Coordinates of C-alpha atoms in Angstrom, one line a residue:
X1 CA -10.9 -18.3 -66.8
X2 CA -12.0 -15.4 -68.9
X3 CA -14.8 -13.8 -66.6
X4 CA -11.8 -14.3 -63.9
X5 CA -8.9 -11.9 -66.3
X6 CA -12.3 -9.3 -67.0
X7 CA -13.6 -8.8 -63.5
X8 CA -9.3 -8.3 -62.8
X9 CA -9.6 -6.1 -65.7
X10 CA -12.3 -4.4 -64.3
X11 CA -11.3 -3.8 -61.0
X12 CA -7.6 -2.3 -61.6
X13 CA -9.7 -0.5 -64.4
X14 CA -11.8 1.0 -61.8
X15 CA -9.7 1.7 -58.8
X16 CA -6.7 3.1 -61.2
X17 CA -9.3 6.0 -62.4
X18 CA -9.4 8.4 -58.9
X19 CA -6.1 7.2 -57.8
X20 CA -3.9 8.5 -61.2
X21 CA -6.5 11.7 -61.2
X22 CA -6.1 12.3 -57.8
X23 CA -1.6 12.0 -57.9
X24 CA -2.1 14.0 -60.9
X25 CA -3.5 17.2 -58.8
X26 CA -1.0 16.8 -55.6
X27 CA 1.6 17.0 -58.8
X28 CA 3.1 13.7 -57.6
X29 CA 4.7 12.6 -61.4
X30 CA 6.5 15.8 -60.9
X31 CA 7.9 15.0 -57.8
X32 CA 9.2 11.7 -58.5
X33 CA 10.6 12.7 -61.9
X34 CA 8.0 12.2 -64.7
X35 CA 8.0 14.8 -66.8
X36 CA 4.1 14.4 -67.8
X37 CA 1.5 16.9 -69.5
X38 CA -2.4 16.6 -68.8
X39 CA -3.2 15.3 -72.0
X40 CA -1.4 12.5 -70.9
X41 CA -3.3 11.7 -68.2
X42 CA -6.4 12.4 -70.1
X43 CA -5.1 9.8 -72.1
X44 CA -4.6 7.6 -68.9
X45 CA -7.6 8.5 -67.4
X46 CA -9.4 8.0 -71.0
X47 CA -8.0 4.5 -71.6
X48 CA -9.1 3.2 -68.1
X49 CA -13.2 4.5 -68.1
X50 CA -13.8 2.8 -72.3
X51 CA -12.4 -0.7 -70.3
X52 CA -14.8 -0.4 -67.5
X53 CA -17.4 0.9 -69.9
X54 CA -17.4 -2.8 -72.0
X55 CA -16.4 -4.4 -68.7
X56 CA -19.1 -3.5 -66.9
X57 CA -22.4 -3.4 -69.0
X58 CA -21.5 -6.1 -71.3
X59 CA -23.3 -7.5 -74.1
X60 CA -24.9 -10.5 -72.9
X61 CA -23.9 -13.2 -70.3
X62 CA -21.4 -14.4 -73.1
X63 CA -19.9 -12.2 -73.9
X64 CA -16.7 -12.3 -71.4
X65 CA -14.2 -12.3 -74.5
X66 CA -15.5 -10.0 -76.9
X67 CA -15.4 -7.1 -74.0
X68 CA -12.9 -8.0 -72.9
X69 CA -10.9 -7.5 -76.8
X70 CA -13.0 -4.3 -77.0
X71 CA -12.1 -2.9 -73.2
X72 CA -8.4 -3.7 -73.8
X73 CA -8.4 -2.7 -77.6
X74 CA -10.4 0.8 -76.5
X75 CA -7.7 1.2 -73.6
X76 CA -4.3 0.9 -75.3
X77 CA -5.3 3.1 -78.4
X78 CA -5.8 6.2 -75.5
X79 CA -2.3 4.8 -73.7
X80 CA -0.3 4.9 -77.4
X81 CA -2.3 8.3 -77.1
X82 CA -0.6 9.2 -74.1
X83 CA 2.7 7.8 -74.8
X84 CA 3.8 9.5 -78.1
X85 CA 1.5 12.6 -77.3
X86 CA 4.8 15.0 -77.2
X87 CA 6.0 13.4 -80.5
X88 CA 3.5 13.9 -82.4
X89 CA 3.3 17.8 -81.5
X90 CA 6.4 17.6 -84.2
X91 CA 4.7 15.1 -86.3
X92 CA 1.5 15.7 -86.6
X93 CA 1.1 18.2 -89.0
X94 CA 2.4 15.0 -91.3
X95 CA -0.6 13.0 -91.3
X96 CA 1.3 9.8 -90.3
X97 CA -0.6 6.2 -90.0
X98 CA 0.4 5.8 -86.4
X99 CA -1.6 8.2 -85.5
X100 CA -4.5 8.5 -87.3
X101 CA -5.0 4.6 -87.3
X102 CA -5.2 3.6 -84.0
X103 CA -7.3 7.2 -83.7
X104 CA -10.4 5.9 -86.2
X105 CA -10.1 2.2 -83.6
X106 CA -10.3 4.9 -80.1
X107 CA -13.0 7.2 -81.5
X108 CA -15.4 4.2 -82.5
X109 CA -14.4 2.3 -78.7
X110 CA -15.4 5.9 -77.2
X111 CA -18.3 6.1 -79.1
X112 CA -19.6 3.2 -78.6
X113 CA -18.8 2.9 -74.5
X114 CA -20.6 6.2 -74.1
X115 CA -23.6 4.3 -75.9
X116 CA -23.0 1.1 -73.6
X117 CA -22.2 3.1 -69.8
X118 CA -24.6 6.5 -70.7
X119 CA -28.0 5.1 -72.9
X120 CA -28.7 6.4 -77.0
X121 CA -28.9 10.0 -76.8
X122 CA -26.4 11.3 -76.5
X123 CA -24.6 8.1 -78.6
X124 CA -27.0 9.5 -81.1
X125 CA -25.9 13.0 -81.1
X126 CA -22.0 12.2 -80.9
X127 CA -22.6 10.1 -84.3
X128 CA -24.8 12.9 -86.0
X129 CA -22.5 15.2 -85.4
X130 CA -19.5 13.4 -86.4
X131 CA -21.1 12.5 -89.5
X132 CA -21.5 16.3 -90.0
X133 CA -18.0 16.7 -89.7
X134 CA -17.1 14.4 -92.0
X135 CA -19.7 14.4 -95.2
X136 CA -21.2 18.4 -94.0
X137 CA -19.7 19.5 -97.3
X138 CA -22.7 17.5 -99.3
X139 CA -25.2 19.1 -97.0
X140 CA -26.3 21.9 -99.2
X141 CA -27.6 25.9 -98.0
X142 CA -25.9 27.2 -95.5
X143 CA -25.4 24.5 -93.3
X144 CA -22.9 23.4 -95.6
X145 CA -19.8 22.5 -93.4
X146 CA -16.3 23.3 -94.6
X147 CA -14.5 19.5 -93.6
X148 CA -10.9 18.7 -93.4
X149 CA -10.1 15.4 -95.2
X150 CA -10.1 12.1 -93.1
X151 CA -7.4 11.2 -92.0
X152 CA -6.6 15.0 -89.9
X153 CA -10.5 15.2 -89.2
X154 CA -9.5 11.8 -87.0
X155 CA -6.1 13.6 -85.8
X156 CA -7.9 16.4 -85.1
X157 CA -10.6 15.1 -82.8
X158 CA -8.3 12.1 -81.6
X159 CA -5.0 14.0 -80.4
X160 CA -5.3 17.8 -81.0
X161 CA -6.0 19.4 -77.9
X162 CA -9.4 20.9 -79.4
X163 CA -10.8 17.8 -79.9
X164 CA -11.5 15.0 -77.3
X165 CA -8.1 15.3 -75.5
X166 CA -9.6 19.4 -74.8
X167 CA -10.9 21.6 -72.0
X168 CA -14.1 20.0 -70.4
X169 CA -12.1 16.7 -70.2
X170 CA -9.5 18.4 -68.5
X171 CA -11.7 20.5 -66.3
X172 CA -13.2 16.8 -65.0
X173 CA -10.0 15.2 -64.4
X174 CA -8.3 18.2 -62.4
X175 CA -11.4 19.8 -61.4
X176 CA -14.5 17.5 -61.1
X177 CA -12.8 14.7 -59.6
X178 CA -11.5 16.5 -56.2
X179 CA -15.1 17.4 -55.8
X180 CA -16.2 13.9 -56.6
X181 CA -13.7 13.0 -53.4
X182 CA -14.7 15.7 -51.4
X183 CA -18.6 13.9 -51.6
X184 CA -17.0 10.3 -51.2
X185 CA -15.3 11.2 -47.9
X186 CA -17.8 13.1 -46.5
X187 CA -19.8 9.6 -47.6
X188 CA -17.6 7.6 -45.4
X189 CA -17.2 10.3 -42.7
X190 CA -21.3 9.4 -41.8
X191 CA -22.4 12.9 -43.6
X192 CA -25.5 11.5 -44.6
X193 CA -26.4 10.6 -41.3
X194 CA -25.5 14.1 -39.9
X195 CA -27.3 15.9 -42.6
X196 CA -30.6 14.4 -41.6
X197 CA -29.8 14.9 -37.8
X198 CA -29.3 18.6 -38.5
X199 CA -32.1 19.0 -40.7
X200 CA -34.3 17.1 -38.0
X201 CA -33.2 18.7 -35.3
X202 CA -34.0 21.8 -37.5
X203 CA -37.2 22.2 -38.6
X204 CA -38.6 18.5 -37.6
X205 CA -40.8 19.6 -35.2
X206 CA -42.6 21.9 -37.2
X207 CA -45.7 21.9 -39.3
X208 CA -45.3 18.8 -42.4
X209 CA -41.5 18.1 -40.5
X210 CA -40.9 15.6 -42.8
X211 CA -41.4 17.2 -45.8
X212 CA -39.4 20.1 -44.3
X213 CA -36.2 17.8 -43.5
X214 CA -36.0 16.6 -47.2
X215 CA -35.6 19.7 -48.2
X216 CA -33.1 20.6 -45.5
X217 CA -31.3 17.8 -45.7
X218 CA -31.0 17.4 -49.7
X219 CA -30.0 21.0 -50.3
X220 CA -27.1 20.0 -48.0
X221 CA -25.9 17.5 -49.4
X222 CA -27.2 18.3 -52.9
X223 CA -24.4 20.9 -52.2
X224 CA -21.7 18.2 -52.2
X225 CA -23.3 15.7 -54.2
X226 CA -24.0 17.8 -57.9
X227 CA -25.8 14.9 -58.5
X228 CA -30.1 14.5 -58.6
X229 CA -29.8 11.1 -59.0
X230 CA -26.8 10.1 -56.2
X231 CA -28.7 13.2 -53.6
X232 CA -33.0 11.4 -54.4
X233 CA -31.0 7.7 -53.7
X234 CA -29.1 8.8 -50.7
X235 CA -31.4 11.3 -49.3
X236 CA -34.9 10.1 -50.6
X237 CA -34.1 6.2 -49.1
X238 CA -34.9 8.2 -45.6
X239 CA -37.1 11.5 -46.4
X240 CA -39.6 9.5 -48.9
X241 CA -40.9 6.8 -46.5
X242 CA -40.9 9.6 -43.5
X243 CA -43.3 11.4 -45.7
X244 CA -45.8 9.3 -46.6
X245 CA -46.1 7.6 -42.8
X246 CA -46.6 11.1 -41.5
X247 CA -49.7 12.0 -44.2
X248 CA -48.1 13.2 -47.3
X249 CA -49.1 11.4 -50.4
X250 CA -46.5 9.3 -52.0
X251 CA -47.0 11.8 -55.2
X252 CA -46.4 14.6 -53.1
X253 CA -43.4 13.2 -50.9
X254 CA -42.1 11.9 -54.3
X255 CA -42.2 15.4 -55.7
X256 CA -40.6 17.2 -53.1
X257 CA -37.6 15.0 -53.3
X258 CA -37.2 15.4 -56.6
X259 CA -37.2 19.3 -56.6
X260 CA -34.9 19.5 -53.4
X261 CA -32.7 17.0 -54.6
X262 CA -32.4 19.3 -58.3
X263 CA -31.5 22.3 -56.2
X264 CA -28.1 20.5 -55.7
X265 CA -26.8 21.0 -58.7
X266 CA -26.9 25.2 -57.9
X267 CA -27.1 25.4 -54.3
X268 CA -23.4 26.7 -53.3
X269 CA -21.0 25.5 -52.5
X270 CA -20.5 22.7 -54.8
X271 CA -22.9 22.7 -57.8
X272 CA -21.6 19.9 -60.0
X273 CA -19.6 19.3 -62.8
X274 CA -21.1 21.4 -65.2
X275 CA -20.1 24.9 -62.5
X276 CA -16.7 24.0 -62.7
X277 CA -17.0 23.6 -66.8
X278 CA -18.9 26.7 -66.7
X279 CA -16.0 28.2 -65.3
X280 CA -12.8 27.6 -67.3
X281 CA -15.6 28.1 -70.8
X282 CA -15.7 32.2 -68.8
X283 CA -12.4 32.6 -67.5
X284 CA -14.0 33.5 -64.5
X285 CA -12.8 32.1 -60.8
X286 CA -15.3 29.3 -59.6
X287 CA -16.2 31.8 -56.7
X288 CA -18.0 34.1 -58.8
X289 CA -20.4 31.2 -59.8
X290 CA -20.8 30.4 -56.6
X291 CA -21.7 34.3 -55.6
X292 CA -23.8 34.8 -58.7
X293 CA -26.0 31.4 -58.3
X294 CA -26.3 32.2 -53.8
X295 CA -30.0 34.5 -54.8
X296 CA -31.6 32.2 -57.4
X297 CA -30.8 28.9 -55.1
X298 CA -32.1 30.6 -51.9
X299 CA -35.3 31.6 -54.1
X300 CA -35.7 28.7 -55.8
X301 CA -35.1 26.2 -52.3
X302 CA -37.4 29.1 -50.2
X303 CA -40.6 28.8 -52.7
X304 CA -39.8 24.6 -52.1
X305 CA -40.0 24.9 -48.3
X306 CA -43.2 27.8 -48.5
X307 CA -45.0 24.7 -50.7
X308 CA -44.4 21.9 -48.9
X309 CA -45.7 24.1 -46.0
X310 CA -48.4 24.5 -47.7
X311 CA -49.3 21.2 -48.9
X312 CA -49.0 20.4 -44.8
X313 CA -51.7 22.6 -44.3
X314 CA -53.8 21.4 -47.1
X315 CA -53.2 17.4 -45.7
X316 CA -53.8 18.8 -42.2
X317 CA -50.0 17.9 -40.7
X318 CA -48.2 18.3 -37.8
X319 CA -44.4 18.1 -36.7
X320 CA -42.3 15.1 -35.6
X321 CA -43.0 14.0 -32.2
X322 CA -40.3 14.5 -30.2
X323 CA -38.6 11.2 -29.2
X324 CA -38.2 10.5 -33.5
X325 CA -35.8 14.7 -33.7
X326 CA -32.7 14.2 -32.1
X327 CA -30.6 16.5 -30.3
X328 CA -29.1 18.9 -31.9
X329 CA -26.4 19.6 -29.5
X330 CA -25.6 14.7 -30.1
X331 CA -26.1 15.5 -33.8
X332 CA -23.4 18.8 -33.9
X333 CA -21.0 16.2 -31.4
X334 CA -21.3 13.1 -33.6
X335 CA -20.9 14.9 -36.8
X336 CA -19.6 18.4 -36.3
X337 CA -16.2 17.5 -38.9
X338 CA -18.3 17.3 -41.8
X339 CA -19.1 21.5 -40.7
X340 CA -15.4 22.2 -39.7
X341 CA -14.1 20.9 -43.7
X342 CA -16.7 22.4 -45.6
X343 CA -15.7 25.7 -43.9
X344 CA -12.4 24.6 -45.1
X345 CA -13.2 24.6 -47.9
X346 CA -15.1 27.3 -48.5
X347 CA -11.8 29.4 -47.0
X348 CA -9.4 27.9 -49.5
X349 CA -11.6 28.5 -51.9
X350 CA -12.4 32.8 -51.8
X351 CA -9.4 33.1 -49.2
X352 CA -6.2 31.9 -51.3
X353 CA -5.2 31.1 -54.9
X354 CA -5.7 27.6 -55.3
X355 CA -6.8 25.3 -57.5
X356 CA -10.3 24.6 -56.5
X357 CA -9.3 20.7 -57.3
X358 CA -6.3 21.6 -54.7
X359 CA -8.3 22.9 -52.5
X360 CA -11.1 19.6 -52.4
X361 CA -8.5 17.4 -51.7
X362 CA -7.1 19.6 -48.9
X363 CA -10.5 20.3 -47.0
X364 CA -10.5 15.8 -48.1
X365 CA -7.6 15.0 -46.0
X366 CA -8.7 17.5 -43.2
X367 CA -12.6 15.7 -43.0
X368 CA -10.8 12.2 -43.0
X369 CA -7.6 13.3 -40.6
X370 CA -11.2 14.7 -38.4
X371 CA -13.2 12.2 -38.6
X372 CA -10.3 9.5 -37.9
X373 CA -9.5 11.5 -35.1
X374 CA -13.1 11.0 -33.9
X375 CA -12.7 7.0 -34.5
X376 CA -9.3 6.2 -33.3
X377 CA -8.3 5.7 -36.8
X378 CA -9.9 2.3 -36.9
X379 CA -10.8 2.8 -40.2
X380 CA -13.1 -0.2 -42.1
X381 CA -10.1 -1.2 -45.0
X382 CA -12.8 -3.0 -46.7
X383 CA -15.2 0.7 -46.3
X384 CA -12.6 2.4 -47.5
X385 CA -11.4 0.1 -50.7
X386 CA -15.1 0.0 -51.8
X387 CA -15.8 3.5 -51.5
X388 CA -13.0 4.0 -54.0
X389 CA -14.0 1.5 -56.6
X390 CA -17.9 3.2 -56.6
X391 CA -15.6 6.5 -56.5
X392 CA -13.8 5.0 -60.2
X393 CA -17.5 3.8 -61.8
X394 CA -18.6 7.2 -60.8
X395 CA -16.1 9.1 -63.0
X396 CA -16.3 6.7 -65.9
X397 CA -19.4 8.3 -67.4
X398 CA -18.3 12.0 -66.3
X399 CA -15.1 10.8 -68.4
X400 CA -16.8 9.4 -71.3
X401 CA -18.9 12.6 -70.9
X402 CA -16.1 14.8 -71.2
X403 CA -14.9 13.2 -74.4
X404 CA -18.3 12.9 -76.3
X405 CA -18.1 16.5 -75.2
X406 CA -14.7 16.7 -77.5
X407 CA -16.5 15.2 -80.1
X408 CA -18.8 18.2 -80.3
X409 CA -17.6 20.9 -79.7
X410 CA -14.3 20.1 -81.6
X411 CA -16.2 19.7 -85.1
X412 CA -18.9 22.1 -84.4
X413 CA -15.8 24.5 -85.1
X414 CA -13.7 22.8 -87.6
X415 CA -16.6 22.3 -89.6
X416 CA -18.1 26.4 -89.1
X417 CA -21.8 25.0 -88.3
X418 CA -21.2 26.9 -84.9
X419 CA -20.9 30.0 -86.1
X420 CA -23.4 29.4 -88.8
X421 CA -25.8 28.6 -85.9
X422 CA -25.2 31.6 -84.6
X423 CA -25.5 34.0 -87.3
X424 CA -28.7 32.1 -87.6
X425 CA -29.6 33.2 -84.1
X426 CA -28.9 37.1 -84.5
X427 CA -31.0 36.9 -86.9
X428 CA -34.2 35.3 -85.3
X429 CA -32.9 37.6 -82.3
X430 CA -33.2 40.6 -84.5
X431 CA -36.5 39.5 -86.2
X432 CA -38.1 38.7 -82.9
X433 CA -36.3 39.4 -80.5
X434 CA -34.1 38.4 -77.3
X435 CA -37.0 36.6 -75.9
X436 CA -37.9 34.4 -78.9
X437 CA -34.2 33.6 -78.6
X438 CA -34.4 32.9 -74.8
X439 CA -37.8 31.2 -74.9
X440 CA -36.0 28.5 -77.9
X441 CA -33.1 28.3 -75.7
X442 CA -35.2 27.4 -73.3
X443 CA -36.9 24.8 -74.8
X444 CA -33.9 23.4 -76.8
X445 CA -32.3 22.9 -73.1
X446 CA -35.0 20.8 -72.3
X447 CA -35.5 18.5 -74.6
X448 CA -31.8 17.6 -74.7
X449 CA -31.5 17.1 -71.4
X450 CA -34.4 14.5 -71.4
X451 CA -31.7 12.4 -73.4
X452 CA -28.4 13.9 -71.9
X453 CA -26.7 14.4 -68.8
X454 CA -26.4 18.4 -67.7
X455 CA -23.3 19.2 -67.7
X456 CA -23.1 17.6 -72.2
X457 CA -26.3 20.0 -72.8
X458 CA -25.2 22.5 -71.3
X459 CA -21.3 21.8 -73.4
X460 CA -23.8 22.0 -76.8
X461 CA -25.4 25.2 -76.5
X462 CA -23.2 27.0 -74.4
X463 CA -21.0 26.6 -77.9
X464 CA -24.3 27.4 -80.4
X465 CA -26.1 30.2 -77.8
X466 CA -24.4 31.4 -75.7
X467 CA -22.2 33.9 -78.3
X468 CA -24.9 34.7 -79.9
X469 CA -26.6 35.9 -76.5
X470 CA -24.2 37.4 -75.4
X471 CA -23.8 39.5 -78.8
X472 CA -26.9 40.7 -78.0
X473 CA -26.2 42.3 -74.6
X474 CA -26.6 39.6 -72.2
X475 CA -24.2 39.4 -69.3
X476 CA -22.0 36.6 -70.3
X477 CA -22.7 35.1 -66.8
X478 CA -26.5 35.2 -67.5
X479 CA -26.1 34.2 -70.4
X480 CA -24.7 30.5 -69.0
X481 CA -26.8 30.5 -66.1
X482 CA -29.4 30.7 -68.0
X483 CA -28.2 27.6 -69.8
X484 CA -27.8 25.9 -67.2
X485 CA -31.1 26.6 -65.3
X486 CA -32.9 25.3 -68.0
X487 CA -30.6 22.0 -69.2
X488 CA -31.2 21.5 -65.1
X489 CA -34.5 21.6 -65.3
X490 CA -35.2 18.8 -67.6
X491 CA -34.6 16.3 -64.5
X492 CA -38.7 17.3 -63.3
X493 CA -40.2 18.3 -66.8
X494 CA -41.8 15.3 -68.2
X495 CA -42.2 13.1 -70.8
X496 CA -38.8 12.4 -69.3
X497 CA -38.4 14.1 -66.5
X498 CA -35.5 11.3 -64.9
X499 CA -35.4 13.1 -61.4
X500 CA -38.7 12.5 -60.6
X501 CA -39.2 9.1 -62.0
X502 CA -37.0 8.0 -59.6
X503 CA -37.9 9.8 -57.0
X504 CA -42.1 8.4 -57.5
X505 CA -40.1 4.8 -57.8
X506 CA -39.2 4.8 -54.7
X507 CA -41.9 6.4 -53.3
X508 CA -44.4 3.7 -55.6
X509 CA -45.9 6.6 -57.0
X510 CA -47.5 7.3 -60.2
X511 CA -44.7 9.4 -62.8
X512 CA -47.3 11.1 -64.7
X513 CA -48.4 12.4 -61.5
X514 CA -45.2 13.5 -59.6
X515 CA -43.1 15.2 -62.6
X516 CA -45.8 17.7 -63.3
X517 CA -46.5 18.3 -59.4
X518 CA -42.5 18.5 -59.2
X519 CA -42.6 21.1 -62.4
X520 CA -45.5 22.5 -60.0
X521 CA -43.3 23.4 -57.0
X522 CA -40.3 24.1 -59.2
X523 CA -41.9 26.9 -61.4
X524 CA -39.5 30.0 -60.1
X525 CA -36.4 28.1 -61.8
X526 CA -38.4 28.2 -64.8
X527 CA -39.1 32.1 -64.6
X528 CA -35.6 33.7 -62.3
X529 CA -33.3 32.8 -65.7
X530 CA -35.8 35.6 -67.7
X531 CA -35.6 37.7 -65.0
X532 CA -31.4 37.4 -64.8
X533 CA -31.4 38.5 -68.3
X534 CA -33.2 41.1 -68.2
X535 CA -32.4 42.3 -65.1
X536 CA -28.4 41.0 -63.1
X537 CA -29.1 41.7 -60.0
X538 CA -30.4 38.7 -59.5
X539 CA -27.1 37.5 -59.8
X540 CA -25.9 40.0 -57.7
X541 CA -24.4 42.3 -60.1
X542 CA -26.3 45.3 -59.6
X543 CA -26.2 48.2 -57.1
X544 CA -27.2 47.6 -53.3
X545 CA -31.4 49.4 -54.3
X546 CA -31.7 46.9 -57.7
X547 CA -30.8 43.8 -55.6
X548 CA -32.9 44.7 -52.8
X549 CA -35.7 45.1 -54.9
X550 CA -35.6 42.1 -56.9
X551 CA -35.2 40.4 -53.1
X552 CA -38.1 41.8 -51.7
X553 CA -39.8 40.8 -55.6
X554 CA -38.7 37.3 -55.4
X555 CA -40.1 37.1 -51.4
X556 CA -43.0 38.4 -52.2
X557 CA -43.5 36.2 -55.7
X558 CA -42.6 33.3 -53.2
X559 CA -45.7 33.8 -50.5
X560 CA -47.6 33.7 -53.1
X561 CA -46.8 30.6 -54.8
X562 CA -47.5 29.4 -51.5
X563 CA -51.1 30.9 -51.2
X564 CA -52.0 29.3 -54.6
X565 CA -51.6 26.3 -53.1
X566 CA -53.8 26.8 -50.0
X567 CA -57.4 26.9 -52.5
X568 CA -59.9 29.8 -52.4
X569 CA -61.4 31.7 -49.6
X570 CA -64.8 32.2 -51.2
X571 CA -66.8 29.4 -51.5
X572 CA -68.1 31.0 -54.6
X573 CA -64.5 31.8 -56.3
X574 CA -63.7 27.9 -57.6
X575 CA -60.4 26.8 -56.0
X576 CA -58.0 26.2 -59.6
X577 CA -59.3 29.5 -60.2
X578 CA -57.6 30.8 -57.1
X579 CA -54.8 29.4 -57.6
X580 CA -54.1 30.4 -61.6
X581 CA -54.5 33.9 -60.7
X582 CA -52.2 34.0 -57.8
X583 CA -50.3 32.0 -59.7
X584 CA -50.2 34.7 -62.6
X585 CA -49.6 37.1 -60.2
X586 CA -46.8 35.7 -58.2
X587 CA -45.1 34.7 -61.6
X588 CA -45.8 38.6 -62.5
X589 CA -44.5 40.2 -59.5
X590 CA -41.4 38.0 -59.5
X591 CA -40.8 39.2 -63.1
X592 CA -41.3 42.8 -62.7
X593 CA -37.9 44.5 -62.7
X594 CA -37.4 42.3 -65.9
X595 CA -40.3 44.2 -67.2
X596 CA -39.7 47.3 -66.3
X597 CA -36.7 48.4 -64.9
X598 CA -34.3 47.5 -62.1
X599 CA -34.5 50.5 -60.5
X600 CA -38.1 51.3 -61.8
X601 CA -41.0 52.3 -59.0
X602 CA -43.4 50.0 -61.0
X603 CA -41.6 47.5 -59.7
X604 CA -41.6 48.8 -56.3
X605 CA -45.3 48.9 -56.6
X606 CA -45.4 45.2 -57.8
X607 CA -44.2 44.5 -55.0
X608 CA -46.1 46.4 -52.2
X609 CA -49.9 45.1 -54.1
X610 CA -48.9 41.6 -54.6
X611 CA -47.9 41.5 -50.6
X612 CA -50.7 43.2 -49.6
X613 CA -52.8 40.5 -51.9
X614 CA -51.1 37.4 -50.2
X615 CA -51.4 39.1 -46.9
X616 CA -55.5 39.6 -47.4
X617 CA -55.5 36.1 -48.6
X618 CA -53.4 34.9 -45.8
X619 CA -56.0 36.1 -43.3
X620 CA -59.3 35.5 -45.5
X621 CA -58.0 31.9 -44.6
X622 CA -57.0 32.0 -41.4
X623 CA -60.9 33.7 -41.1
X624 CA -62.2 30.1 -42.7
X625 CA -60.1 28.3 -41.1
X626 CA -60.8 29.8 -37.8
X627 CA -65.0 29.3 -38.8
X628 CA -64.6 25.8 -40.0
X629 CA -62.2 24.4 -38.6
X630 CA -60.0 21.5 -40.7
X631 CA -62.4 22.4 -43.2
X632 CA -61.3 25.1 -44.1
X633 CA -58.9 23.6 -46.2
X634 CA -59.3 20.8 -49.1
X635 CA -57.9 17.6 -47.6
X636 CA -56.6 14.8 -50.1
X637 CA -56.2 11.1 -49.3
X638 CA -52.7 9.8 -49.0
X639 CA -52.3 7.7 -52.5

């Protein structure tokens, strides 16, 4: 009986999460005469998310009763907040027990729900910040905190818009959720099959076709999903076996898929939850984020494409057979409505003043209608219900992360820790320079990202590090994108490269080899953030000449990185030495404008010289290949 009740409550909670969010964005409550505010919807969403976390991740097989009690208690505490929010705006200053008593249980159960659904790392961070928020006045020295009375702190976190029901979770519900709806509708409309077919038709015939298909398909789908792991699990199931079957090693196949999927979070037009949060933090239109991210994303995928081609050369691979490649015309005929809906989304985002969340829902509706016309509206009811349930389950971690972000940001600001740390970092940068601050910030982002989602890493660093970078003269957009990129790269950076691990498991490859190869072929993502900090033209913020120079340097560096994967054209020069020299040259070329200035003639000279080196190297390799056949390149045995 208890198990059946738990299953029923879980099912209802999962379904209510996306339904409530969509109805709120479409303004349905107001149309029906319910005068609600955003914080009340946040309370409802938090209640259902906490309930799902307890019921979906039980303590053990026999804990059905305990799980249900904790789930209902957590939901009730947040529903109580939603019910009384308007009245509390007047009485909150008096700190009545009907606010702080349920607040204690709401915060405790939120932290436990976060641990059960997202792991111990982010839960530990929340607990450490919470302990500091209550007892930080006992810490000696410059990190001594300004601590409120305990009841005031609880009310601040539970009921104040600067606490848990704050900016981050509001953005997740009102903007991120609609784009998740768009991605889920695309799945229902067979979007993954369409992108795979489109990629096969576009690059399947080329040398190492399957690897390039993986990059194109993962890039297309990653733009929509904005999730590294979801992208790997969606495209990798198809592309990894195809790469291995046609001659790529298991490690190479896994690394290519991991890096291609990881780029989805920084590839316009949909860059994942973090980009929406960034737009709200910076108070700029989401389209501004898309424009700034365009050049780095293009160079990211260009380098990956070149590196995959180099691997195909060293493995002696060819393209797919003609019968394995679908017709471009047939592919467009079967799934062209996907592109129409993406066009609708881009038009609404750039050409109208609509809220981005509403734009995503309109585009989703257009995709569903067009797909419905194609199938004559013979929708599969169970499939649609399963899609809504899946969406609800995917929303839960984001809602809980938003709640955790409210705790972290609220306490870092209320205790003065964010200000003190900002002062410390300013002193560090004054003493050792901006470059030292950037190195430290990048390292901290990667370390935090090893145990936390990209959005959580960005939120923490945007609170304590970004203000210092801006104070030192870094453009706000450049500072925030810097932190996003380094938080993202933890997904493919050992020792805890979660994206690489997932791809390696699919490929049955060695986790460590996959992680280090993924880091090697995504090298520009570690260098480009430094470039745009010193030269905003890399974010399309500059004159036409400045933008042209940084683009040409990036292109030449991409070619050099490809050549570094091809071995040495001279027998007397070891391959590793030639590869290291070309890699260093590529990185110097890519960073030339940051080292010498946006329009420096030295940067232009570096690009021309590096291009000459790349051309001569490629010609030498071709001559060696022509004279010695396939033996010109080191052959790789699949493993």
